[in-house]
Amino acid sequence: VTGVQTCAKEELQLKQRAGWSMNQSIALVDHEYFANENNASSTSSANHPVDQTQHFPVGPFDSVVMRIPHGWMDIPDITRERLVEAIHLSHENLGVQTVVITTLPLNNNVLNASDWKGINKINGIIRDIANAWISVPGRGVQWIVVQEFGNFTNQILWKSAQHLGYTQSKPELTQQQEHDGWELAGAEFLLDRLPLPKRKWPPSIPMVCAEKPSKNENNCPRNKISTDGIHWCIETL
């Protein structure tokens, strides 16, 4: 599930309405499939063959992966309250018991050090929600899991920056990230931009370059982390 679902019901600007509507959720849960040998229950046997004319609704989902749509939503609009409401809506709309929230990485929507600090704060909120979540047995979402995509990709970008000669220091991974830790310490070189022509939001050099360009160059040999500073090379990452 991509998007903070609360956006579909709030009076936000059109650009920020990145969530799912109730009608879309109901269509997913009520979607019907026909029985066959591949999706038959373990109780079926040769003596009780599957009736392939039967059809069943999908029913409640087990879990959702929540990817916060930063870029469609501005950083100040991504709040703890909206994240918690989105978690509750995941259960109300899809019946899930587990919500996996992906921490935000660096990308072309992080324009400056202030934005990077805002992303770091949001990731801290995500971790705090997961740590503080109190479930009620049999009611609502039971488990919040953090997928540390931001942490993982930031470590890769630090390694890329070391390869390009930006820094020789190693990140202090034991520092608490939400309190000006190692991720924020790299803001100066992680936000060094490749001045591509006709690009409103040029990419981070450590994110896209295999070699550091000179001051007069506006391009570079590309690495296998990201081609454009927006999308990640999943096949090689």
Short mmCIF file of C-alpha atoms in Angstrom, two decimals:
data_model
loop_
_atom_site.label_atom_id
_atom_site.label_comp_id
_atom_site.label_asym_id
_atom_site.label_seq_id
_atom_site.Cartn_x
_atom_site.Cartn_y
_atom_site.Cartn_z
CA VAL A 1 0.00 0.00 0.00
CA THR A 2 1.66 3.18 -1.16
CA GLY A 3 0.63 6.39 0.54
CA VAL A 4 -0.55 7.72 3.85
CA GLN A 5 -4.20 6.79 3.71
CA THR A 6 -5.36 9.77 5.76
CA CYS A 7 -4.75 12.02 2.77
CA ALA A 8 -7.78 10.59 0.99
CA LYS A 9 -10.15 11.94 3.62
CA GLU A 10 -8.52 15.22 4.63
CA GLU A 11 -8.95 18.58 2.99
CA LEU A 12 -5.40 18.73 1.69
CA GLN A 13 -4.27 20.25 -1.56
CA LEU A 14 -4.78 17.97 -4.57
CA LYS A 15 -1.01 17.39 -4.82
CA GLN A 16 -0.98 15.95 -1.30
CA ARG A 17 -3.90 13.53 -1.64
CA ALA A 18 -1.71 10.51 -2.13
CA GLY A 19 -3.68 7.95 -0.11
CA TRP A 20 -6.23 5.31 -0.93
CA SER A 21 -9.96 5.92 -0.75
CA MET A 22 -12.38 3.67 1.11
CA ASN A 23 -13.91 2.47 -2.18
CA GLN A 24 -10.53 1.25 -3.40
CA SER A 25 -9.91 -0.63 -0.17
CA ILE A 26 -13.34 -2.28 -0.23
CA ALA A 27 -12.77 -3.35 -3.84
CA LEU A 28 -9.56 -5.11 -2.78
CA VAL A 29 -11.06 -6.90 0.21
CA ASP A 30 -14.24 -7.88 -1.68
CA HIS A 31 -12.42 -9.03 -4.81
CA GLU A 32 -13.52 -12.59 -5.58
CA TYR A 33 -11.44 -15.43 -6.98
CA PHE A 34 -12.45 -18.86 -8.24
CA ALA A 35 -11.33 -21.97 -6.41
CA ASN A 36 -8.77 -24.22 -8.10
CA GLU A 37 -6.25 -26.86 -7.14
CA ASN A 38 -3.53 -24.27 -6.54
CA ASN A 39 -5.41 -22.22 -3.95
CA ALA A 40 -7.45 -25.05 -2.43
CA SER A 41 -7.34 -25.59 1.31
CA SER A 42 -5.13 -28.28 2.82
CA THR A 43 -8.27 -30.26 3.74
CA SER A 44 -9.09 -31.04 0.10
CA SER A 45 -8.32 -34.56 -1.11
CA ALA A 46 -9.00 -36.99 -3.92
CA ASN A 47 -12.20 -38.03 -2.15
CA HIS A 48 -13.32 -34.41 -1.83
CA PRO A 49 -12.20 -32.62 -5.00
CA VAL A 50 -12.28 -28.85 -5.25
CA ASP A 51 -15.42 -27.34 -6.68
CA GLN A 52 -13.90 -24.99 -9.24
CA THR A 53 -17.20 -23.19 -9.72
CA GLN A 54 -16.98 -21.76 -6.21
CA HIS A 55 -15.65 -18.29 -5.72
CA PHE A 56 -14.54 -16.54 -2.55
CA PRO A 57 -13.73 -12.99 -1.45
CA VAL A 58 -10.11 -12.18 -0.69
CA GLY A 59 -11.08 -10.99 2.78
CA PRO A 60 -8.84 -9.18 5.27
CA PHE A 61 -5.20 -8.67 4.37
CA ASP A 62 -2.45 -9.85 6.73
CA SER A 63 -0.26 -6.77 6.47
CA VAL A 64 0.55 -3.62 4.54
CA VAL A 65 3.85 -1.95 3.75
CA MET A 66 3.45 1.79 4.21
CA ARG A 67 5.67 3.94 2.03
CA ILE A 68 5.24 7.59 2.99
CA PRO A 69 4.86 9.69 -0.18
CA HIS A 70 7.39 12.40 0.59
CA GLY A 71 7.49 14.64 -2.45
CA TRP A 72 3.75 14.41 -2.90
CA MET A 73 3.46 15.46 0.73
CA ASP A 74 5.59 18.24 2.14
CA ILE A 75 7.75 17.42 5.16
CA PRO A 76 5.71 19.55 7.64
CA ASP A 77 2.55 17.68 6.58
CA ILE A 78 4.00 14.28 7.57
CA THR A 79 3.19 14.23 11.26
CA ARG A 80 2.98 11.64 14.01
CA GLU A 81 -0.77 12.11 14.19
CA ARG A 82 -1.26 11.41 10.49
CA LEU A 83 0.99 8.36 10.60
CA VAL A 84 -0.92 6.91 13.55
CA GLU A 85 -4.23 7.61 11.82
CA ALA A 86 -2.93 5.90 8.68
CA ILE A 87 -2.04 2.84 10.75
CA HIS A 88 -5.56 2.68 12.18
CA LEU A 89 -7.07 3.18 8.73
CA SER A 90 -5.01 0.27 7.41
CA HIS A 91 -6.88 -1.96 9.80
CA GLU A 92 -10.27 -0.35 9.27
CA ASN A 93 -10.00 -0.48 5.47
CA LEU A 94 -8.06 -3.70 4.90
CA GLY A 95 -8.31 -5.61 8.18
CA VAL A 96 -4.53 -5.86 8.62
CA GLN A 97 -2.87 -6.80 11.90
CA THR A 98 0.69 -5.88 10.89
CA VAL A 99 1.89 -2.57 9.43
CA VAL A 100 5.42 -2.29 8.05
CA ILE A 101 6.60 1.33 7.75
CA THR A 102 9.57 2.11 5.51
CA THR A 103 11.92 4.85 6.69
CA LEU A 104 12.55 7.63 4.20
CA PRO A 105 15.80 7.76 2.20
CA LEU A 106 17.68 10.57 0.53
CA ASN A 107 16.34 11.51 -2.89
CA ASN A 108 15.94 14.50 -5.19
CA ASN A 109 13.07 15.86 -3.06
CA VAL A 110 15.55 16.55 -0.25
CA LEU A 111 16.64 19.97 -1.43
CA ASN A 112 18.78 21.22 1.45
CA ALA A 113 20.09 20.50 4.94
CA SER A 114 16.81 21.64 6.48
CA ASP A 115 14.88 19.07 4.43
CA TRP A 116 17.39 16.38 5.35
CA LYS A 117 16.91 17.19 9.01
CA GLY A 118 13.15 16.98 8.51
CA ILE A 119 13.49 13.52 6.92
CA ASN A 120 15.65 12.43 9.84
CA LYS A 121 12.97 13.65 12.25
CA ILE A 122 10.22 11.74 10.41
CA ASN A 123 12.28 8.55 10.57
CA GLY A 124 12.69 9.09 14.29
CA ILE A 125 8.92 9.42 14.63
CA ILE A 126 8.44 6.14 12.72
CA ARG A 127 10.79 4.30 15.07
CA ASP A 128 9.19 5.85 18.13
CA ILE A 129 5.68 4.84 16.99
CA ALA A 130 6.87 1.24 16.55
CA ASN A 131 8.62 1.17 19.93
CA ALA A 132 5.71 2.73 21.81
CA TRP A 133 2.86 0.86 20.08
CA ILE A 134 0.49 -0.79 22.56
CA SER A 135 -1.79 -3.35 20.96
CA VAL A 136 -5.13 -4.56 22.25
CA PRO A 137 -5.52 -8.33 21.66
CA GLY A 138 -8.15 -8.98 19.02
CA ARG A 139 -8.60 -5.32 18.17
CA GLY A 140 -6.86 -3.18 15.58
CA VAL A 141 -3.25 -3.35 14.44
CA GLN A 142 -1.19 -5.68 16.61
CA TRP A 143 2.34 -5.10 15.32
CA ILE A 144 4.29 -2.16 13.86
CA VAL A 145 7.51 -3.13 12.08
CA VAL A 146 10.14 -0.67 10.81
CA GLN A 147 11.83 -1.43 7.50
CA GLU A 148 15.09 0.52 7.73
CA PHE A 149 15.37 1.39 4.05
CA GLY A 150 16.56 4.91 4.87
CA ASN A 151 19.27 3.66 7.21
CA PHE A 152 20.40 1.01 4.70
CA THR A 153 20.61 3.36 1.73
CA ASN A 154 22.30 6.09 3.77
CA GLN A 155 25.09 3.70 4.70
CA ILE A 156 25.53 2.88 1.01
CA LEU A 157 25.65 6.61 0.14
CA TRP A 158 28.28 7.20 2.82
CA LYS A 159 30.36 4.40 1.30
CA SER A 160 29.92 5.95 -2.15
CA ALA A 161 31.00 9.34 -0.79
CA GLN A 162 34.14 7.74 0.67
CA HIS A 163 34.89 6.14 -2.70
CA LEU A 164 34.52 9.55 -4.42
CA GLY A 165 36.90 11.18 -1.92
CA TYR A 166 34.41 13.36 -0.06
CA THR A 167 35.31 11.93 3.33
CA GLN A 168 37.60 9.36 4.88
CA SER A 169 35.75 9.20 8.18
CA LYS A 170 33.48 6.31 8.96
CA PRO A 171 29.94 7.01 10.16
CA GLU A 172 29.37 6.45 13.85
CA LEU A 173 26.49 4.04 13.42
CA THR A 174 25.96 3.79 17.18
CA GLN A 175 24.93 7.46 17.37
CA GLN A 176 21.21 7.97 17.82
CA GLN A 177 19.94 9.01 14.42
CA GLU A 178 17.22 11.32 15.70
CA HIS A 179 19.70 13.37 17.74
CA ASP A 180 22.02 14.79 15.07
CA GLY A 181 23.69 11.44 14.51
CA TRP A 182 25.86 10.15 11.69
CA GLU A 183 23.29 10.64 8.93
CA LEU A 184 22.99 14.38 9.50
CA ALA A 185 26.78 14.69 9.79
CA GLY A 186 27.04 13.83 6.10
CA ALA A 187 24.60 16.46 4.87
CA GLU A 188 27.30 18.64 3.26
CA PHE A 189 28.60 16.00 0.83
CA LEU A 190 25.40 13.96 0.44
CA LEU A 191 23.67 17.09 -0.85
CA ASP A 192 26.42 18.02 -3.33
CA ARG A 193 24.45 18.18 -6.58
CA LEU A 194 25.27 17.17 -10.13
CA PRO A 195 24.32 20.25 -12.22
CA LEU A 196 22.48 18.45 -14.99
CA PRO A 197 20.92 20.79 -17.57
CA LYS A 198 17.14 21.10 -17.56
CA ARG A 199 16.83 19.34 -14.21
CA LYS A 200 14.78 21.25 -11.65
CA TRP A 201 15.92 18.88 -8.89
CA PRO A 202 19.46 17.70 -9.75
CA PRO A 203 20.62 14.44 -8.13
CA SER A 204 23.12 13.91 -5.34
CA ILE A 205 26.59 13.13 -6.71
CA PRO A 206 27.26 10.28 -4.23
CA MET A 207 23.89 8.84 -5.21
CA VAL A 208 24.48 8.66 -8.98
CA CYS A 209 28.21 9.05 -9.77
CA ALA A 210 30.88 6.36 -9.97
CA GLU A 211 33.55 9.08 -10.34
CA LYS A 212 33.54 12.57 -8.88
CA PRO A 213 33.08 15.20 -11.62
CA SER A 214 35.32 18.23 -11.81
CA LYS A 215 33.95 21.69 -11.11
CA ASN A 216 33.31 22.39 -14.80
CA GLU A 217 31.61 19.08 -15.56
CA ASN A 218 27.86 18.62 -15.49
CA ASN A 219 27.84 14.85 -15.90
CA CYS A 220 29.65 11.75 -14.65
CA PRO A 221 30.01 7.99 -15.19
CA ARG A 222 27.05 6.48 -13.36
CA ASN A 223 27.14 3.99 -10.51
CA LYS A 224 24.72 1.16 -9.77
CA ILE A 225 22.98 2.86 -6.86
CA SER A 226 20.66 5.21 -8.77
CA THR A 227 20.44 6.39 -12.35
CA ASP A 228 18.62 9.66 -11.73
CA GLY A 229 18.69 10.48 -8.01
CA ILE A 230 15.01 9.56 -7.78
CA HIS A 231 14.78 5.82 -8.31
CA TRP A 232 17.01 3.17 -6.73
CA CYS A 233 18.68 0.42 -8.80
CA ILE A 234 16.91 -2.41 -7.02
CA GLU A 235 18.61 -5.11 -9.12
CA THR A 236 22.06 -4.09 -7.85
CA LEU A 237 21.30 -2.35 -4.56
#
